[in-house]
Every structure is written in C-alpha cells, then in structure tokens.
PDB file of C-alpha atoms in Angstrom:
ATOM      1  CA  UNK J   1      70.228 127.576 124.870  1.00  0.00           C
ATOM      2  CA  UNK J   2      73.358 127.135 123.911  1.00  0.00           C
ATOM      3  CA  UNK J   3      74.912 129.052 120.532  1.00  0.00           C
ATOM      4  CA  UNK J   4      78.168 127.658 118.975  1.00  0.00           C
ATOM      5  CA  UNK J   5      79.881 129.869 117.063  1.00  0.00           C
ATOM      6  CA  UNK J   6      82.743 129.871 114.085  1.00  0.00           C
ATOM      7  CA  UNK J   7      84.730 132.056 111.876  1.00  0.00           C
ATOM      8  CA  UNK J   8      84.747 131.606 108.138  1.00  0.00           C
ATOM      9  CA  UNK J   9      88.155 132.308 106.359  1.00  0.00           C
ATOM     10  CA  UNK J  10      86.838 134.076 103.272  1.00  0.00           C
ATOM     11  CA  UNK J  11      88.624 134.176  99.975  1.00  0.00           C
ATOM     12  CA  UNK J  12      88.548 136.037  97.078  1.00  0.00           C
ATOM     13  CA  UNK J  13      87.743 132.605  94.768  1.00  0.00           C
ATOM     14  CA  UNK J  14      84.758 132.696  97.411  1.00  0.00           C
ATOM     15  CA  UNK J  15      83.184 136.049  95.329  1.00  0.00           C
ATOM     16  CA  UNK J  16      80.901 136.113  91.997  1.00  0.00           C
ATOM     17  CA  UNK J  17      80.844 138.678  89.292  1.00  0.00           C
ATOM     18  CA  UNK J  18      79.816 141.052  91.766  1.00  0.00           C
ATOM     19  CA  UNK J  19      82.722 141.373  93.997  1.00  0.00           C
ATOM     20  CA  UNK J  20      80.285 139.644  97.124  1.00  0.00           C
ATOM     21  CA  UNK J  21      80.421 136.524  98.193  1.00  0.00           C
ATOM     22  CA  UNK J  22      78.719 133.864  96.396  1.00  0.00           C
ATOM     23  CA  UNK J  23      75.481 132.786  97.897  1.00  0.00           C
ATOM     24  CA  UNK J  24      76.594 128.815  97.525  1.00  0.00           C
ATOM     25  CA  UNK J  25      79.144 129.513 100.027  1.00  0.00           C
ATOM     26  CA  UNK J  26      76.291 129.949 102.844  1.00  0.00           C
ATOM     27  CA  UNK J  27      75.314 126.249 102.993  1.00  0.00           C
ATOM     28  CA  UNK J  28      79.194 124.931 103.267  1.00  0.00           C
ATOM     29  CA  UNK J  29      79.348 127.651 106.388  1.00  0.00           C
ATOM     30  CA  UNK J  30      76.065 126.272 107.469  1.00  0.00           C
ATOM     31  CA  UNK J  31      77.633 122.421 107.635  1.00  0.00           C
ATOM     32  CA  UNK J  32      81.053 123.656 109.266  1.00  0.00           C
ATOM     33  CA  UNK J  33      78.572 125.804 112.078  1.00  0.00           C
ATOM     34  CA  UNK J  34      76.666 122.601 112.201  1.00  0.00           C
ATOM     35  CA  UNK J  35      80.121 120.512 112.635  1.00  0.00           C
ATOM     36  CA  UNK J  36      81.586 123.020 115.364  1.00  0.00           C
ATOM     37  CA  UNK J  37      77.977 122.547 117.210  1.00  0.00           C
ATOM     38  CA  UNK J  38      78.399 118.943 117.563  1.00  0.00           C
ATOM     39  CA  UNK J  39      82.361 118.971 118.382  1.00  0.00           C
ATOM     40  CA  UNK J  40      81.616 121.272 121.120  1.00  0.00           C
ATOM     41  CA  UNK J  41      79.062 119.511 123.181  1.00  0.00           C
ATOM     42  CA  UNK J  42      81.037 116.325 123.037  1.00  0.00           C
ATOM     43  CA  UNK J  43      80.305 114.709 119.975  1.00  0.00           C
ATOM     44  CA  UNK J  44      81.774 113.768 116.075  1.00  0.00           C
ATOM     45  CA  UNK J  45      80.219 113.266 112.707  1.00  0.00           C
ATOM     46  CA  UNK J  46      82.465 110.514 112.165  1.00  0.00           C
ATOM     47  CA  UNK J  47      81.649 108.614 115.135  1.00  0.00           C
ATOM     48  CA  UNK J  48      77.783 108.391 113.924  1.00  0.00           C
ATOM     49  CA  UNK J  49      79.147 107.120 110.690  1.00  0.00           C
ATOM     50  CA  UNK J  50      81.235 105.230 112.086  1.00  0.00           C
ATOM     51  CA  UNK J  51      77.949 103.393 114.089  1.00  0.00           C
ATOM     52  CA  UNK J  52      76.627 102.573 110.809  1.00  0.00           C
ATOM     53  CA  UNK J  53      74.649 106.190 110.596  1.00  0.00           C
ATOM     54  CA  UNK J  54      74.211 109.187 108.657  1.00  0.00           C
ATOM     55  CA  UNK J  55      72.352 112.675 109.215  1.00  0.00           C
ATOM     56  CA  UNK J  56      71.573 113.396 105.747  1.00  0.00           C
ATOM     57  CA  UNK J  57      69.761 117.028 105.358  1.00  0.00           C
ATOM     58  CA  UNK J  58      66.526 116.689 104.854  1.00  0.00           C
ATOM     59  CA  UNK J  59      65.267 120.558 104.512  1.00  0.00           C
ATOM     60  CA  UNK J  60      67.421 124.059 104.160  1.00  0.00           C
ATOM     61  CA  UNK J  61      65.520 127.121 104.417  1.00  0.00           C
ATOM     62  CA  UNK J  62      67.986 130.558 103.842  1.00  0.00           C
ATOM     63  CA  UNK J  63      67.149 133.911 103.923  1.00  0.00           C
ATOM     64  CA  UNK J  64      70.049 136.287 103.047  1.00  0.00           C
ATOM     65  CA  UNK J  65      70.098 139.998 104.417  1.00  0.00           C
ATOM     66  CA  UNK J  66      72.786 141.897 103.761  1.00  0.00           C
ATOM     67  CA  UNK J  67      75.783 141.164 101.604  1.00  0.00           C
ATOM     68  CA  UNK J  68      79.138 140.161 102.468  1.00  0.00           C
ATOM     69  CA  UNK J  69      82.152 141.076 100.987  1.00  0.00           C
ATOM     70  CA  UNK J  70      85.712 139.643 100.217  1.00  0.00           C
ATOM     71  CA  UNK J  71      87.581 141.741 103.661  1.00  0.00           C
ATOM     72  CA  UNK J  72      84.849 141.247 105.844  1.00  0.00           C
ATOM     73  CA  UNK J  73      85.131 138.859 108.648  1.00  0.00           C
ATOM     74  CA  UNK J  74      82.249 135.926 109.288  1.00  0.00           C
ATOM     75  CA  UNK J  75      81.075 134.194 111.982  1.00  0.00           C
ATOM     76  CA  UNK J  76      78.083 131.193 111.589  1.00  0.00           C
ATOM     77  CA  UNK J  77      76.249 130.906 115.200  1.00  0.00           C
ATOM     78  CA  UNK J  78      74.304 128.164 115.100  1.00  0.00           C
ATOM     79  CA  UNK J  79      72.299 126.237 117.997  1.00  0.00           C
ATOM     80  CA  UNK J  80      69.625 123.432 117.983  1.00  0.00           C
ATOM     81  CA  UNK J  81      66.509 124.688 117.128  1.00  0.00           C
ATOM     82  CA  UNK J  82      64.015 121.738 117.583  1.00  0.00           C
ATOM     83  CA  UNK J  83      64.640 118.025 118.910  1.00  0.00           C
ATOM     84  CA  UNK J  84      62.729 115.373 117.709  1.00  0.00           C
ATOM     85  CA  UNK J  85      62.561 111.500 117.402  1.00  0.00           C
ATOM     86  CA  UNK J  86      62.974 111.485 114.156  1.00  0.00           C
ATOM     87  CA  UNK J  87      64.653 114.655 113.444  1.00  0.00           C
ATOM     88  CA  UNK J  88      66.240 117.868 114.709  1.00  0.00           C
ATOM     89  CA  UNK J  89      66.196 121.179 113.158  1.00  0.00           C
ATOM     90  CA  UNK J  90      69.997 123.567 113.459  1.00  0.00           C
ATOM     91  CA  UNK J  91      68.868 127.034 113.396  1.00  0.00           C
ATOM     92  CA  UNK J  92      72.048 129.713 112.076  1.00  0.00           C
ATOM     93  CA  UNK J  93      72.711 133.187 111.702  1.00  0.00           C
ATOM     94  CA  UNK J  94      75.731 134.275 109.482  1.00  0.00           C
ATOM     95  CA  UNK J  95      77.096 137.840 110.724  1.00  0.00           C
ATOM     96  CA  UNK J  96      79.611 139.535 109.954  1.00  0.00           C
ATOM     97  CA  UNK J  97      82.318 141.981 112.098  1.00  0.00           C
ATOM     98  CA  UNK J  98      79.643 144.398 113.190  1.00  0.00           C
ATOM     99  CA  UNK J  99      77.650 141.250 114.262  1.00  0.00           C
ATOM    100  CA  UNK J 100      75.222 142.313 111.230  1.00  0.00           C
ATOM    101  CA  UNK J 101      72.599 139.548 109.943  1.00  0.00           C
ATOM    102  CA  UNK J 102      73.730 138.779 106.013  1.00  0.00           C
ATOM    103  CA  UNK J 103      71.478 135.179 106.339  1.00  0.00           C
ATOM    104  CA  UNK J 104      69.285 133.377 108.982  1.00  0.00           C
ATOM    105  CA  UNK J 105      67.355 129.896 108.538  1.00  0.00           C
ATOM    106  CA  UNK J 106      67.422 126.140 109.416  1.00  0.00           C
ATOM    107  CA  UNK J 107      68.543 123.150 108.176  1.00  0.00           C
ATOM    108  CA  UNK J 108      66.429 120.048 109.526  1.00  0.00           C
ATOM    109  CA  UNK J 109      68.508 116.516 109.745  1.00  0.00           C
ATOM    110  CA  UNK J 110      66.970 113.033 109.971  1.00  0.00           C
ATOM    111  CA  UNK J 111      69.106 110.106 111.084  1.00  0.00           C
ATOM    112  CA  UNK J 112      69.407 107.077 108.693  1.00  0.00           C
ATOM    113  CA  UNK J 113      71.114 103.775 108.516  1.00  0.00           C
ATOM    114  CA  UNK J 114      73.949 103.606 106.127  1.00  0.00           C
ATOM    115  CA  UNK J 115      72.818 100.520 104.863  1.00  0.00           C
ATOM    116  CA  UNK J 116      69.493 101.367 103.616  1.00  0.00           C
ATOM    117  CA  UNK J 117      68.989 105.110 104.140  1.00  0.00           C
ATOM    118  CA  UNK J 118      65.724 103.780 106.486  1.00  0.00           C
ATOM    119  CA  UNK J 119      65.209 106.792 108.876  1.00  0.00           C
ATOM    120  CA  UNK J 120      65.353 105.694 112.804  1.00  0.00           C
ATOM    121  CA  UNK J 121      65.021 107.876 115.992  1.00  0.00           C
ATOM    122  CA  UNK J 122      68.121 109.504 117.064  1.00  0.00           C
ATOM    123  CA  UNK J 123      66.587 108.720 120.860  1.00  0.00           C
ATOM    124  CA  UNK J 124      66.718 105.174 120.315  1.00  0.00           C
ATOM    125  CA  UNK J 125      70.202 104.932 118.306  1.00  0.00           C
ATOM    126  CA  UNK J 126      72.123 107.745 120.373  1.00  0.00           C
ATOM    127  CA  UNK J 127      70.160 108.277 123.504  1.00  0.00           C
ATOM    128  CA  UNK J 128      73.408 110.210 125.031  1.00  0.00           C
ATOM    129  CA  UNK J 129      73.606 112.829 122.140  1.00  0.00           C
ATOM    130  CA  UNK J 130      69.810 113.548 121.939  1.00  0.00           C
ATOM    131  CA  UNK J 131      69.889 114.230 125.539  1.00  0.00           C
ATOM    132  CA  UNK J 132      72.415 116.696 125.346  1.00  0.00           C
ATOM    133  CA  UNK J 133      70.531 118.141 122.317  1.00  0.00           C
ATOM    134  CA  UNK J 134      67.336 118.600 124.828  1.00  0.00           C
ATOM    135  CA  UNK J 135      69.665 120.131 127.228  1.00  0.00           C
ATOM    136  CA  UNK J 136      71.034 122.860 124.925  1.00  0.00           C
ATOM    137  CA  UNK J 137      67.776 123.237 122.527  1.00  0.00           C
ATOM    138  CA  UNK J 138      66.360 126.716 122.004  1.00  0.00           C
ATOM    139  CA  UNK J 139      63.353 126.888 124.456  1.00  0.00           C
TER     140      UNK J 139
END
C-alpha cells in the first residue's frame, strides 16, 4: 500500500472562536492529500478534466480526534482505500507533529462525464490510472 503524504501550512485565519482550527478546514486538506496522491503516482486532476471527466465526491465520512491548534504542524496521509469500476474510496489520516490522529475517514469518488454528469467506469475511461490504483490499494 502505498501512503502519500503532505504538510498543511496552517494560519491563524484557519482558527474559530476557540483558538483551534476550524473543522471546515479538514475537507480542503482532505482534497490537497487527495491531489498530492494522484501527482505522485503519475497522474493530474487536470488531465481527467481535460479528457472530458470529472471525479466529483460522492461520500465524506470524518471523524475528528484530537484538536489542532494554530503552531502545530499537519500532515494529511492519505492512500487508496478501495478500487472499483465505478468508484474508488481515498482513505486519510490528519496528524499532527507527534504523528497524533486529530481526524480519520474516507472520501469515495465516482467518475463522470463533463457533459452530462453520467457516471462511467474509471477501468474503461482510464485503464492506466486504475491499474496503478490496484497496484497501490490498501490490501
């Protein structure tokens, strides 16, 4: 299995009334782990949308576990959970400098076409990339 991993620059317009950081924040982090997954096995967003596709989220599950603070550093490690015809679930972890879990979950992607927002199976229209995802999948 393979586990990509990036840092999140944090900033203090990131924080709520509390002095943590706002719990919206997680899903952008999600997408950029999500991103940095797909750049580093050889592949770009942009080039799917650029094929007439998108990979619209279709679920998010989030559970978060421990706070994080403006000062602390983050990391998103995220990996592909589950590979499927017609979709293919990202699992994450957000941790932070101690490599402590503040959230866990998935987010499970379907592939469209732009013109119609029809799903099709990401084996069919990118046979390449869903190999690679069976290659790196959690198993």
């Amino acid at each position: 299995m393979y586990i990509s991993t990036v840092e999140i620059q944090l900033s203090y317009a990131d924080t709520d009334m509390m002095g943590v950081i706002y719990h919206g924040n997680y899903v952008k982090w999600i997408e950029l782990g999500r991103t940095k997954l797909i750049e580093d096995v050889g592949y770009n967003y942009l080039d799917m949308e650029q094929a007439g596709y998108y990979a619209p989220v279709y679920n998010l599950e989030i559970t978060y576990k421990k706070s994080i603070k403006y000062g602390d550093r983050v990391f998103v490690k995220t990996w592909v959970e589950e590979n499927k015809n017609l979709r293919t679930i990202y699992g994450f972890t957000i941790v932070n400098q101690e490599d402590e879990v503040c959230a866990e979950g998935t987010t499970t992607h379907i592939v469209v076409r732009k013109e119609d927002f029809k799903p099709v199976q990401f084996k069919k229209i990118f046979p390449e990339w869903f190999q690679k995802y069976e290659e790196i999948k959690k198993q």
